[in-house]
Coordinates of C-alpha atoms and ligand atoms in Angstrom, one line a residue:
M1 CA -41.4 65.6 23.5
S2 CA -37.9 66.2 23.7
T3 CA -35.6 64.1 21.8
L4 CA -34.4 61.9 24.1
K5 CA -37.7 60.9 25.4
R6 CA -38.9 60.5 22.0
K7 CA -35.7 58.6 20.8
R8 CA -36.4 56.0 23.7
W9 CA -39.9 55.8 23.0
S10 CA -39.4 54.9 19.6
R11 CA -36.7 52.2 19.9
R12 CA -40.0 50.3 21.5
Y13 CA -42.0 51.7 18.7
G14 CA -43.6 47.7 18.0
D15 CA -44.7 46.7 21.7
W16 CA -46.0 50.6 22.6
F17 CA -47.9 50.3 19.3
R18 CA -49.3 46.6 19.7
N19 CA -50.2 47.2 23.6
V20 CA -51.7 50.7 22.9
L21 CA -54.3 49.6 20.6
I22 CA -55.6 47.4 23.1
D23 CA -55.2 49.6 26.4
A24 CA -56.4 52.3 24.4
G25 CA -59.7 50.6 23.8
I26 CA -59.2 50.9 20.0
M27 CA -58.4 47.4 18.3
D28 CA -57.9 44.3 19.8
Y29 CA -56.7 41.3 17.7
R30 CA -56.3 38.1 19.8
Y31 CA -59.2 37.1 17.6
P32 CA -58.7 33.2 16.9
I33 CA -57.6 34.1 13.4
K34 CA -54.2 35.4 12.9
G35 CA -54.7 39.0 11.2
C36 CA -58.4 39.7 11.8
G37 CA -58.7 42.6 14.7
V38 CA -61.6 43.6 16.3
W39 CA -62.5 47.8 16.2
M40 CA -63.5 48.2 19.9
P41 CA -66.3 50.6 20.4
Y42 CA -63.6 53.6 21.2
G43 CA -61.6 52.7 18.3
F44 CA -64.6 52.3 15.9
K45 CA -65.1 56.2 16.7
I46 CA -61.7 57.3 15.4
R47 CA -61.9 55.3 12.4
K48 CA -65.7 57.2 11.5
N49 CA -63.8 60.6 12.0
V50 CA -61.4 59.4 9.7
L51 CA -62.9 57.9 7.3
Q52 CA -65.5 60.9 7.7
I53 CA -62.9 63.4 6.1
L54 CA -61.9 60.7 3.0
R55 CA -66.0 60.3 2.4
D56 CA -66.0 64.3 2.5
L57 CA -63.2 65.0 0.2
L58 CA -64.3 62.1 -2.6
D59 CA -68.0 62.9 -2.2
S60 CA -67.0 66.4 -2.9
T61 CA -64.7 65.4 -5.7
G62 CA -67.5 63.7 -8.1
H63 CA -67.3 60.2 -6.7
N64 CA -70.3 58.3 -5.8
E65 CA -70.1 55.7 -3.1
T66 CA -71.2 52.0 -3.9
L67 CA -71.2 48.6 -2.6
F68 CA -70.1 45.7 -4.6
P69 CA -69.9 41.8 -3.8
L70 CA -67.5 40.3 -1.7
M71 CA -66.7 37.3 -3.9
I72 CA -65.0 37.3 -7.4
P73 CA -65.5 34.0 -9.8
E74 CA -62.0 32.7 -10.5
T75 CA -63.1 33.1 -14.2
S76 CA -63.3 37.0 -13.4
L77 CA -60.1 37.3 -11.6
A78 CA -58.1 35.4 -14.2
K79 CA -58.8 37.5 -16.8
E80 CA -55.9 40.1 -16.3
S81 CA -52.9 38.1 -16.4
A82 CA -50.2 40.2 -14.4
H83 CA -53.3 40.7 -11.7
V84 CA -53.9 37.1 -11.3
K85 CA -50.3 36.1 -10.9
S86 CA -49.8 38.6 -8.2
F87 CA -53.1 37.5 -6.4
E88 CA -53.8 34.1 -6.2
E89 CA -51.5 32.7 -4.2
E90 CA -52.6 35.8 -1.6
C91 CA -56.5 34.8 -1.8
F92 CA -58.9 33.3 0.6
W93 CA -61.0 30.6 -1.8
V94 CA -64.6 29.6 -1.4
T95 CA -64.4 26.1 -2.5
R96 CA -67.7 24.8 -1.3
G97 CA -71.0 25.3 -0.9
G98 CA -72.2 23.5 2.0
L99 CA -71.3 20.2 1.8
T100 CA -71.0 20.6 -2.3
P101 CA -67.7 21.4 -4.0
L102 CA -68.2 24.6 -6.4
K103 CA -67.8 24.4 -10.1
V104 CA -65.9 28.0 -10.1
K105 CA -64.1 28.3 -7.4
Y106 CA -64.5 32.3 -5.4
A107 CA -61.9 34.4 -4.1
L108 CA -62.8 36.9 -1.2
R109 CA -61.7 39.9 -2.6
P110 CA -58.2 41.1 -2.5
T111 CA -58.6 44.5 -4.3
S112 CA -62.2 44.6 -6.6
E113 CA -61.0 45.7 -10.0
T114 CA -61.9 42.5 -11.5
V115 CA -65.3 42.5 -9.4
I116 CA -66.4 46.3 -11.4
A117 CA -65.0 45.2 -14.4
P118 CA -68.1 42.9 -15.8
M119 CA -70.6 45.4 -14.1
L120 CA -68.9 48.5 -16.3
K121 CA -69.2 46.3 -19.4
L122 CA -72.5 46.4 -18.6
W123 CA -73.3 50.0 -17.9
I124 CA -71.3 51.7 -20.5
R125 CA -72.6 52.6 -24.1
S126 CA -71.1 55.6 -24.9
H127 CA -69.1 58.5 -24.3
A128 CA -71.8 60.4 -22.7
D129 CA -71.8 57.6 -19.7
L130 CA -68.2 58.7 -19.0
P131 CA -66.5 59.7 -16.4
I132 CA -67.6 57.2 -13.8
K133 CA -66.2 57.5 -10.6
L134 CA -66.9 54.8 -7.9
Y135 CA -65.4 54.2 -4.3
Q136 CA -66.5 51.5 -1.7
I137 CA -65.0 50.8 1.7
V138 CA -65.0 47.4 2.9
S139 CA -63.1 44.6 4.0
I140 CA -60.5 43.1 1.8
F141 CA -58.5 39.7 2.7
R142 CA -55.2 38.7 1.6
Y143 CA -53.5 35.5 3.1
E144 CA -50.4 36.9 5.1
T145 CA -47.8 34.2 5.6
K146 CA -45.7 37.2 7.0
A147 CA -45.7 38.1 10.5
T148 CA -49.2 40.0 11.0
R149 CA -49.1 43.1 12.7
P150 CA -52.3 45.0 13.9
L151 CA -53.9 47.7 11.0
I152 CA -50.3 47.1 8.9
R153 CA -49.9 43.7 8.2
T154 CA -53.2 42.1 8.4
R155 CA -55.4 39.2 6.7
E156 CA -58.6 41.0 6.7
V157 CA -58.0 44.7 5.6
A158 CA -61.5 46.0 7.4
S159 CA -61.3 49.5 6.5
F160 CA -60.0 49.4 2.6
K161 CA -61.3 52.4 0.7
E162 CA -61.1 51.8 -3.1
A163 CA -61.6 54.2 -5.9
H164 CA -62.4 53.1 -9.1
T165 CA -62.7 55.5 -12.0
T166 CA -63.2 55.0 -15.6
H167 CA -62.8 57.7 -18.9
A168 CA -62.3 57.9 -22.8
T169 CA -58.9 59.2 -22.9
L170 CA -55.6 58.8 -21.6
E171 CA -55.2 62.4 -21.0
D172 CA -58.5 62.0 -18.6
A173 CA -56.9 58.9 -16.8
E174 CA -54.0 61.0 -16.2
A175 CA -55.9 63.7 -15.1
Q176 CA -57.7 61.7 -12.2
V177 CA -54.2 60.3 -11.0
K178 CA -53.6 63.8 -10.4
E179 CA -56.9 64.7 -8.5
A180 CA -56.2 61.3 -6.5
V181 CA -52.8 62.3 -5.5
E182 CA -54.3 65.6 -4.1
V183 CA -57.2 64.3 -2.6
Y184 CA -54.9 62.1 -0.4
K185 CA -52.6 64.8 0.4
R186 CA -55.6 66.8 1.8
F187 CA -56.3 63.7 3.3
F188 CA -53.0 63.2 5.1
D189 CA -53.0 66.8 5.9
E190 CA -55.9 66.5 7.8
L191 CA -54.6 64.0 9.8
G192 CA -51.4 65.4 10.2
V193 CA -50.0 62.7 9.5
P194 CA -46.6 63.3 7.0
Y195 CA -45.8 61.6 3.9
T196 CA -43.5 61.2 0.7
I197 CA -45.0 60.4 -2.8
S198 CA -43.1 58.4 -5.0
R199 CA -43.6 56.8 -8.6
R200 CA -43.0 52.9 -7.6
P201 CA -40.7 51.0 -9.8
D202 CA -41.9 48.8 -12.6
W203 CA -40.7 45.7 -10.3
D204 CA -43.4 46.8 -7.5
K205 CA -46.0 48.4 -9.3
F206 CA -49.7 47.1 -8.5
A207 CA -50.2 43.8 -10.8
G208 CA -52.4 45.1 -13.8
A209 CA -51.3 49.1 -13.9
V210 CA -49.1 50.7 -16.1
Y211 CA -47.8 52.7 -13.6
T212 CA -48.3 53.2 -9.3
L213 CA -48.0 56.3 -7.3
S214 CA -47.5 55.7 -3.3
F215 CA -47.6 57.4 -0.3
D216 CA -45.2 56.5 2.5
M217 CA -44.7 57.9 5.9
I218 CA -42.1 56.7 8.3
C219 CA -42.8 55.2 11.4
P220 CA -40.9 56.2 14.9
D221 CA -38.5 53.1 14.5
G222 CA -37.5 54.6 10.7
R223 CA -39.3 52.0 8.7
T224 CA -41.5 53.2 6.6
L225 CA -45.4 52.5 5.6
Q226 CA -47.0 52.6 2.6
I227 CA -50.0 54.4 3.6
G228 CA -52.0 55.1 0.2
T229 CA -51.5 54.0 -3.8
V230 CA -53.0 55.8 -6.8
H231 CA -52.8 53.5 -9.8
N232 CA -52.9 54.0 -13.5
L233 CA -54.7 51.0 -15.1
G234 CA -54.6 52.2 -18.7
Q235 CA -56.5 49.8 -20.5
N236 CA -55.2 47.0 -19.1
F237 CA -58.3 45.9 -17.5
S238 CA -60.7 47.3 -20.3
K239 CA -59.2 45.5 -22.6
A240 CA -59.3 42.0 -20.6
F241 CA -63.2 42.7 -19.9
D242 CA -63.7 44.0 -23.0
I243 CA -65.3 47.4 -21.4
T244 CA -65.5 49.7 -25.1
Y245 CA -67.7 52.7 -25.7
E246 CA -68.8 54.7 -28.4
T247 CA -67.0 57.7 -29.6
E248 CA -68.4 60.9 -30.9
K249 CA -67.6 59.8 -34.1
G250 CA -69.2 56.8 -33.5
T251 CA -66.3 54.3 -33.5
Q252 CA -66.2 52.0 -30.3
E253 CA -62.9 52.4 -27.9
H254 CA -61.6 50.8 -25.1
V255 CA -62.1 52.9 -21.5
W256 CA -58.7 54.0 -19.1
Q257 CA -59.5 53.3 -15.6
T258 CA -57.4 54.3 -12.7
S259 CA -58.1 53.2 -8.9
Y260 CA -56.7 53.9 -5.7
G261 CA -56.4 53.1 -2.3
I262 CA -55.9 54.1 1.2
S263 CA -56.6 51.1 3.9
G264 CA -56.4 50.8 7.9
R265 CA -52.9 51.7 8.0
A266 CA -53.7 55.8 7.5
I267 CA -55.0 55.0 11.4
A268 CA -51.8 53.3 12.1
A269 CA -49.7 56.4 10.9
L270 CA -51.9 58.7 12.8
L271 CA -51.6 57.0 16.1
S272 CA -47.9 56.1 15.5
V273 CA -47.1 59.4 14.1
H274 CA -48.5 61.8 17.0
G275 CA -48.3 59.1 19.7
D276 CA -45.5 59.0 23.1
D277 CA -45.3 57.8 25.9
H278 CA -48.4 58.6 27.7
G279 CA -50.3 56.9 24.7
V280 CA -51.8 58.0 21.4
V281 CA -52.5 61.9 20.9
L282 CA -55.6 62.6 18.5
P283 CA -55.9 65.3 16.4
P284 CA -59.2 67.5 17.2
K285 CA -61.0 66.6 14.4
I286 CA -60.3 63.3 14.9
A287 CA -60.9 62.9 18.4
P288 CA -64.6 61.1 19.6
I289 CA -64.1 63.6 23.0
Q290 CA -62.1 66.5 22.2
V291 CA -62.2 68.0 26.1
V292 CA -62.6 66.0 29.3
V293 CA -63.6 67.5 32.3
I294 CA -62.0 66.7 35.6
P295 CA -63.2 68.1 39.0
I296 CA -60.5 68.1 41.5
P297 CA -62.6 67.6 45.3
Y298 CA -61.7 69.7 47.7
K299 CA -63.3 69.1 51.4
K300 CA -66.7 70.6 51.4
K301 CA -65.8 72.8 48.0
D302 CA -67.3 69.9 46.1
K303 CA -70.9 71.1 46.0
Q304 CA -69.2 73.9 44.2
I305 CA -66.8 72.3 41.8
N306 CA -68.9 69.9 40.9
R307 CA -71.7 73.3 39.7
A308 CA -69.1 74.7 37.9
C309 CA -68.0 71.6 36.2
E310 CA -71.5 71.6 34.6
G311 CA -71.1 74.8 33.7
V312 CA -68.3 73.9 31.8
I313 CA -69.7 71.2 30.1
T314 CA -73.3 72.9 28.9
T315 CA -71.0 75.8 28.0
L316 CA -69.0 73.6 25.6
K317 CA -71.8 71.9 24.2
E318 CA -73.0 74.8 23.1
A319 CA -70.2 75.9 21.0
D320 CA -70.8 72.2 19.5
L321 CA -67.8 70.9 21.0
R322 CA -67.2 67.1 21.9
V323 CA -66.7 67.3 25.2
E324 CA -67.2 64.4 28.4
L325 CA -67.4 64.8 32.3
D326 CA -65.3 62.2 34.2
P327 CA -67.2 61.9 37.2
R328 CA -66.1 59.0 38.9
T329 CA -65.9 58.8 42.5
D330 CA -63.4 55.8 42.7
L331 CA -61.0 57.5 41.0
R332 CA -58.1 60.2 42.2
P333 CA -57.5 62.8 39.5
G334 CA -54.2 61.5 39.3
S335 CA -55.4 58.3 37.5
K336 CA -58.3 59.8 35.6
F337 CA -55.4 62.2 33.8
Y338 CA -53.4 59.0 32.9
Y339 CA -56.9 57.1 31.6
W340 CA -57.4 60.0 29.1
E341 CA -54.4 61.0 28.5
L342 CA -54.1 57.1 26.9
R343 CA -56.6 57.5 25.1
G344 CA -55.4 60.8 23.3
I345 CA -57.9 63.4 24.2
P346 CA -56.5 66.8 23.3
I347 CA -57.6 68.8 25.9
R348 CA -58.3 67.6 29.9
I349 CA -60.4 70.7 31.8
E350 CA -59.4 70.7 35.8
V351 CA -61.5 72.3 37.6
G352 CA -60.4 72.8 41.7
P353 CA -60.9 74.6 44.4
K354 CA -58.9 77.6 43.4
D355 CA -60.6 77.9 39.7
V356 CA -63.6 78.0 41.6
E357 CA -62.7 80.9 43.6
N358 CA -61.3 82.5 40.8
N359 CA -63.8 81.6 38.3
E360 CA -61.5 79.6 36.8
A361 CA -60.9 76.5 34.5
T362 CA -57.3 74.8 33.8
L363 CA -56.8 73.7 30.8
V364 CA -53.9 70.8 30.0
R365 CA -53.0 69.8 26.6
R366 CA -52.4 66.5 25.7
D367 CA -49.6 67.0 22.9
T368 CA -47.0 69.2 25.2
L369 CA -48.9 68.4 28.4
E370 CA -48.6 72.5 29.0
K371 CA -51.0 73.9 31.7
Q372 CA -52.5 77.3 31.2
T373 CA -55.6 78.7 33.4
C374 CA -58.7 80.9 31.7
K375 CA -61.5 82.9 33.2
I376 CA -64.9 80.9 32.6
N377 CA -66.4 83.3 30.6
E378 CA -63.5 83.5 27.9
L379 CA -63.6 79.2 27.9
V380 CA -65.0 78.9 24.5
A381 CA -62.7 80.9 23.0
A382 CA -59.8 79.4 24.5
V383 CA -60.9 76.0 24.0
Q384 CA -61.5 76.5 20.0
K385 CA -57.8 78.4 20.1
L386 CA -56.2 75.8 21.8
L387 CA -57.8 73.0 19.3
K388 CA -56.7 74.9 16.2
K389 CA -53.0 75.4 17.3
I390 CA -53.0 72.0 18.8
T391 CA -54.0 70.6 15.2
R392 CA -51.0 73.1 13.7
D393 CA -48.5 72.2 15.9
L394 CA -49.0 68.0 15.7
R395 CA -49.0 68.3 11.9
Q396 CA -45.9 70.6 12.0
R397 CA -43.9 68.2 14.3
A398 CA -44.7 65.6 12.7
W399 CA -43.5 66.9 9.1
E400 CA -40.4 68.1 10.9
W401 CA -39.9 64.3 12.3
I402 CA -40.0 63.0 8.6
E403 CA -37.9 65.9 7.2
D404 CA -35.4 65.4 9.6
R405 CA -34.9 61.8 8.6
V406 CA -34.8 61.7 4.4
Y407 CA -31.2 61.6 3.3
R408 CA -29.3 62.5 0.4
V409 CA -26.1 60.4 0.0
D410 CA -23.8 59.7 -2.6
S411 CA -22.6 57.0 -2.2
L412 CA -23.9 53.1 -1.8
E413 CA -21.6 52.9 1.4
E414 CA -23.6 56.0 2.9
A415 CA -26.8 54.4 2.2
K416 CA -26.3 51.4 3.8
Q417 CA -25.0 52.6 6.8
L418 CA -27.6 55.3 7.4
L419 CA -30.3 52.4 6.6
S420 CA -28.7 49.6 8.9
K421 CA -29.0 52.5 11.6
R422 CA -33.2 52.5 10.6
A423 CA -32.6 56.6 10.2
G424 CA -35.4 56.7 7.7
I425 CA -35.3 57.0 4.0
V426 CA -32.3 57.4 1.5
E427 CA -32.1 59.2 -1.8
V428 CA -29.5 58.3 -4.5
L429 CA -28.7 59.3 -7.8
W430 CA -30.3 56.8 -10.3
C431 CA -29.7 55.9 -13.8
N432 CA -33.4 54.3 -13.9
R433 CA -32.3 50.8 -15.2
A434 CA -34.1 48.2 -13.4
E435 CA -30.9 46.4 -13.2
C436 CA -29.2 49.6 -11.2
G437 CA -32.3 49.6 -8.8
R438 CA -32.4 45.9 -7.9
Q439 CA -28.5 45.9 -7.1
L440 CA -29.2 49.2 -5.2
E441 CA -31.8 46.8 -2.8
E442 CA -29.5 44.2 -2.6
A443 CA -26.6 46.5 -1.6
V444 CA -28.2 48.5 1.0
G445 CA -30.7 45.9 2.4
A446 CA -33.8 48.1 1.9
R447 CA -36.9 48.7 -0.7
V448 CA -36.4 51.2 -3.2
L449 CA -39.7 53.4 -2.6
G450 CA -39.4 54.9 -5.9
V451 CA -38.8 58.3 -7.5
P452 CA -40.1 61.3 -6.1
V453 CA -43.2 62.6 -7.6
G454 CA -44.4 66.4 -7.5
T455 CA -40.7 67.7 -7.2
E456 CA -39.8 67.9 -10.5
E457 CA -36.2 68.1 -9.7
K458 CA -33.7 68.2 -12.4
V459 CA -30.2 66.6 -11.2
G460 CA -26.9 65.9 -13.0
G461 CA -24.9 63.3 -11.5
K462 CA -23.6 59.9 -11.8
C463 CA -26.2 56.7 -10.9
V464 CA -24.7 55.6 -7.4
V465 CA -24.8 51.9 -9.1
C466 CA -23.3 52.0 -12.5
G467 CA -21.7 55.3 -12.7
R468 CA -23.8 56.1 -15.9
K469 CA -25.6 59.6 -16.1
A470 CA -28.2 60.1 -14.0
D471 CA -31.4 62.0 -14.5
H472 CA -33.4 60.8 -11.5
V473 CA -33.1 60.4 -8.2
V474 CA -34.5 57.2 -6.1
R475 CA -35.8 56.7 -2.4
A476 CA -34.6 53.3 -0.3
A477 CA -35.6 52.2 2.9
I478 CA -36.5 49.5 5.3
A479 CA -40.4 49.0 4.2
Y480 CA -43.1 47.7 6.6
Ligands
ZN1 ZN1 -27.4 52.7 -12.8

């Protein structure tokens, strides 16, 4: 898309996002409870493909999928003090069974550290039981009082993948944090979703964590979206729940833990980052249908055209491609193009009278809408090559988009100006003191995302707030 077109589209991104979810048959959020949406059949298939990538990555790195209960007794939630303080006002509480008031009320899980902890206490005996790497994909519930947004700020987060790991030593937990970051990088790379990774400031870390690393992406409107988090929990929960193991020397030690999560926001990111005026654009690996075949009717040639279309379908199916014919006779080809473009099908194949005559088909790629023709006997190779190219190009364009929107600036004034224009992420020098971080947030009217992770950049200079010596760059943005 041209820069100008993209700019125009970005300005109405919020409306675009809401509309496209319903129009493309992905999600309907008009349910009678605010912040709860329905995954429609087409959207559910997209969700399934996205979660399959995540499952494969976790399974292949030694994680085991499980399913823990939805409800948490208040007595469990209250055991870790920072955790309960942060979550008690955000929980939905079950207070009655039928008409009988419950003696101990139950929270609908806002996250599952305190669901899993009492079971780990029962399961873990010795160092031989460790590590334990579990995950589940479930709904979590948070009583959001701010304006809700489908997939981005919801009361039922209906596709929450949470992993919980338990280790014998701090070093093992640290190594696990690194593995989790690598898994998430590979996951987002598969979706073609670009990200920055920051270590959240202490005042914004997960309640109960020693520290939190966060993946953020920039939405088309210049606001950032947190799309994944990795927490080192240290021994905070194991001490609160007294989860211990016997070491090789025979002593009892508390275990070390991590947790990390990804939600439906990953799908919001995927749709937002690749979308355009015509609708969503799906990377081929995610698309429930990779190729749609559309006959272009022409008087007296319809029989040959339909036969050619069926040939195309058979050939592509044999090559394990997800392909579908649009045989509808009540719609003109133009309306069909529009229909499938809205749904983001990576390749459209048109077969018209000229194509039949030349033993060809016309391929149109969804991301650029460029056309090419191809001989029927070379179709499979051409389609596979084009799908690969689309995957690569989507990822590259998305990364260029985010890289153009990260600004290193020297003054608060510059930072403020960029953020007031919703330019993206600003990076400034920081002395690492919370006081200055808070002042920075106030001065630029934005949120501190944290210190960059993975770029071991040594910086020299002065804190943009207090003028003291700074060793760190810190990022700030207007965040969702
Ligand atoms: Zn400072």
